[in-house]
Amino acid sequence: MSSTRDIETLIELMSRLPGLGPRSARRAVLHLIKKRDTQLLPLAQMLDQVGRSVRACLNCGNLSTDDICAICESEKRATGLICVVEDVADLWAMERAQVFDGRYHVLGGTLSPLDDIGPEDLHIPKLRDRIAAEAITEVILALNATVEGQTTAHYVAQELATTGVSISGLAQGVPIGGELDYLDDGTLRAALSARKAF
Amino acid sequence: MSSTRDIETLIELMSRLPGLGPRSARRAVLHLIKKRDTQLLPLAQMLDQVGRSVRACLNCGNLSTDDICAICESEKRATGLICVVEDVADLWAMERAQVFDGRYHVLGGTLSPLDDIGPEDLHIPKLRDRIAAEAITEVILALNATVEGQTTAHYVAQELATTGVSISGLAQGVPIGGELDYLDDGTLRAALSARKAF
Ligand SMILES: [Zn+2]
Ligand SMILES: [Zn+2]
């Protein structure tokens, strides 16, 4: 009987993951039980290991096993430049794309009055400290092109106004390979108003 | 540096789950890291516990922590009646619907020449043993209404022909191509109560 309860608890825990519902959680658990040695036990072990060792970098908010993450520690990274992202997922996306070789700052969210997330919940004071401590001359606000992302970008820009740092945001427009017919109106409008001489 | 590698290993393990791709696996891992104490560590612990304790019931193939599962052990279950299912997921679907109070037999798959799954890979000899040992008078073939499921049902029916047991299949009402695990309780109940001699 206890096995049934354990399996149900496991399904319940899995079903709380983003993108999994009760049915896909059941399928995932059965899949894991069938692949006990190659998938279930390694997953249990790696979850435990990551859970016990990973924390937020004290400098930038990236995930790390050390107080300071590998990107902040690296001597190969360009200095004087910080890319501000909303979330660690965005930092990962930038790193996968290999388009930026400076350092990052993870805000940890966006301003959202409805969700009761105010400026004090984002890591803005630390960003201001870093601009002085690391002699930063440019901050790139790589926030999502959503209402919350852009509201937050404006707020951060205001907060940094007195630092004298140069502030930029990602360009908005038609994505490479994007077909106009598939784009939402907001993207089209932004792409049109930011049009460049050919 | 090791943290990055551990997190990547974790994402890779998660992305092998059915229904999760690389992107949803990354999101799931970040979600877990953010909810370390309430979700990541409990999930690690429960996976470990289930992985170390759960095995197949020696009698029916259901999952159990004991040699014989709770359903096979229960004195409240109707005797003389076995419901044959393809997979433990189907057994769970029947139990959730609470439409059957006999015992089960999990075949562990369907005949599939393309996947090299033959009769020797399914638990048919054990089913035959049980019919004698448990004085079974009726076998319900609750296999999926797919080509593989129905081919397997016909094969099992042939194999059991000499036992003299009464054999039925789920009634039409299970949609063509439908899988039990997708069906609502009412459909399952109707299909079961209108079962027909095979
Ligand atoms: Zn860092
Ligand atoms: Zn059993």
CSV table of N, CA, C and O in Angstrom, one decimal, chain B residues 22 29 31 40 58 62 78 82 91 93 97 100-101 107 111 119 131 133-134 138-139 147 157 160 192-193:
chain,number,residue,atom,x,y,z
B,22,PRO,N,14.0,20.0,-24.7
B,22,PRO,CA,15.1,20.7,-24.0
B,22,PRO,C,14.6,22.0,-23.4
B,22,PRO,O,15.0,22.3,-22.2
B,29,VAL,N,13.8,22.7,-14.6
B,29,VAL,CA,15.0,22.7,-13.7
B,29,VAL,C,15.1,24.0,-13.0
B,29,VAL,O,15.3,24.1,-11.8
B,31,HIS,N,12.7,26.1,-12.3
B,31,HIS,CA,11.5,26.1,-11.4
B,31,HIS,C,11.9,25.3,-10.1
B,31,HIS,O,11.7,25.8,-9.0
B,40,LEU,N,12.3,20.7,-5.1
B,40,LEU,CA,13.4,20.0,-5.7
B,40,LEU,C,13.8,18.8,-4.7
B,40,LEU,O,13.9,17.7,-5.1
B,58,LEU,N,4.8,-10.0,-8.6
B,58,LEU,CA,5.2,-11.3,-9.2
B,58,LEU,C,4.0,-12.0,-9.8
B,58,LEU,O,4.1,-12.8,-10.7
B,62,ASN,N,1.5,-5.5,-11.7
B,62,ASN,CA,1.3,-4.1,-11.2
B,62,ASN,C,2.5,-3.7,-10.4
B,62,ASN,O,3.3,-4.5,-10.0
B,78,ALA,N,-13.1,-9.1,-6.2
B,78,ALA,CA,-13.9,-10.2,-6.7
B,78,ALA,C,-13.0,-11.3,-7.3
B,78,ALA,O,-11.9,-10.9,-7.8
B,82,ILE,N,-10.3,-11.9,-14.2
B,82,ILE,CA,-9.1,-11.1,-14.5
B,82,ILE,C,-9.3,-10.2,-15.6
B,82,ILE,O,-9.8,-10.5,-16.7
B,91,LEU,N,-4.0,0.0,-16.1
B,91,LEU,CA,-4.5,-0.5,-14.8
B,91,LEU,C,-4.8,0.7,-13.9
B,91,LEU,O,-5.9,0.7,-13.3
B,93,ALA,N,-5.7,3.6,-14.9
B,93,ALA,CA,-6.9,4.3,-15.5
B,93,ALA,C,-8.2,3.5,-15.0
B,93,ALA,O,-9.1,4.2,-14.7
B,97,ALA,N,-11.1,5.1,-12.5
B,97,ALA,CA,-12.5,5.1,-12.9
B,97,ALA,C,-13.4,4.3,-11.9
B,97,ALA,O,-14.6,4.4,-11.9
B,100,PHE,N,-14.0,-1.5,-11.9
B,100,PHE,CA,-13.7,-3.0,-11.9
B,100,PHE,C,-13.2,-3.4,-10.6
B,100,PHE,O,-12.3,-2.7,-10.0
B,101,ASP,N,-13.7,-4.4,-10.0
B,101,ASP,CA,-13.3,-4.8,-8.7
B,101,ASP,C,-12.6,-6.2,-8.6
B,101,ASP,O,-12.5,-6.8,-7.6
B,107,LEU,N,0.1,-7.2,-19.3
B,107,LEU,CA,0.9,-8.0,-20.3
B,107,LEU,C,2.3,-7.4,-20.5
B,107,LEU,O,3.2,-8.1,-20.8
B,111,LEU,N,2.0,-7.1,-29.0
B,111,LEU,CA,2.7,-7.7,-30.1
B,111,LEU,C,3.1,-6.6,-31.1
B,111,LEU,O,2.2,-5.8,-31.5
B,119,PRO,N,5.4,-12.8,-28.7
B,119,PRO,CA,4.6,-13.4,-27.6
B,119,PRO,C,5.5,-13.7,-26.3
B,119,PRO,O,5.0,-13.5,-25.2
B,131,ILE,N,-5.0,-18.6,-14.5
B,131,ILE,CA,-6.3,-19.1,-14.7
B,131,ILE,C,-6.6,-20.4,-14.0
B,131,ILE,O,-7.7,-20.6,-13.4
B,133,ALA,N,-4.6,-21.5,-11.3
B,133,ALA,CA,-4.3,-21.4,-9.9
B,133,ALA,C,-5.4,-20.6,-9.1
B,133,ALA,O,-5.7,-20.9,-8.0
B,134,GLU,N,-6.0,-19.6,-9.8
B,134,GLU,CA,-7.0,-18.8,-9.1
B,134,GLU,C,-8.4,-19.1,-9.6
B,134,GLU,O,-9.3,-18.3,-9.3
B,138,GLU,N,-13.6,-16.0,-16.0
B,138,GLU,CA,-13.7,-15.0,-17.0
B,138,GLU,C,-12.5,-14.1,-17.1
B,138,GLU,O,-11.9,-13.6,-16.1
B,139,VAL,N,-12.0,-13.9,-18.4
B,139,VAL,CA,-10.9,-13.0,-18.7
B,139,VAL,C,-11.4,-11.8,-19.5
B,139,VAL,O,-12.0,-12.1,-20.6
B,147,VAL,N,-4.5,-1.0,-33.6
B,147,VAL,CA,-4.3,-2.3,-34.3
B,147,VAL,C,-3.4,-3.2,-33.5
B,147,VAL,O,-3.7,-4.4,-33.4
B,157,ALA,N,-6.5,-14.4,-26.8
B,157,ALA,CA,-7.7,-15.2,-26.9
B,157,ALA,C,-7.4,-16.6,-27.4
B,157,ALA,O,-7.9,-17.6,-26.9
B,160,LEU,N,-5.6,-18.7,-24.9
B,160,LEU,CA,-6.4,-19.1,-23.8
B,160,LEU,C,-7.6,-20.1,-24.2
B,160,LEU,O,-8.3,-20.5,-23.3
B,192,LEU,N,-17.0,-1.1,-20.3
B,192,LEU,CA,-16.8,-2.3,-19.5
B,192,LEU,C,-18.1,-3.0,-19.3
B,192,LEU,O,-18.2,-4.3,-19.5
B,193,SER,N,-19.2,-2.3,-19.0
B,193,SER,CA,-20.5,-3.0,-18.6
B,193,SER,C,-21.1,-3.6,-19.9
B,193,SER,O,-21.9,-4.5,-19.8
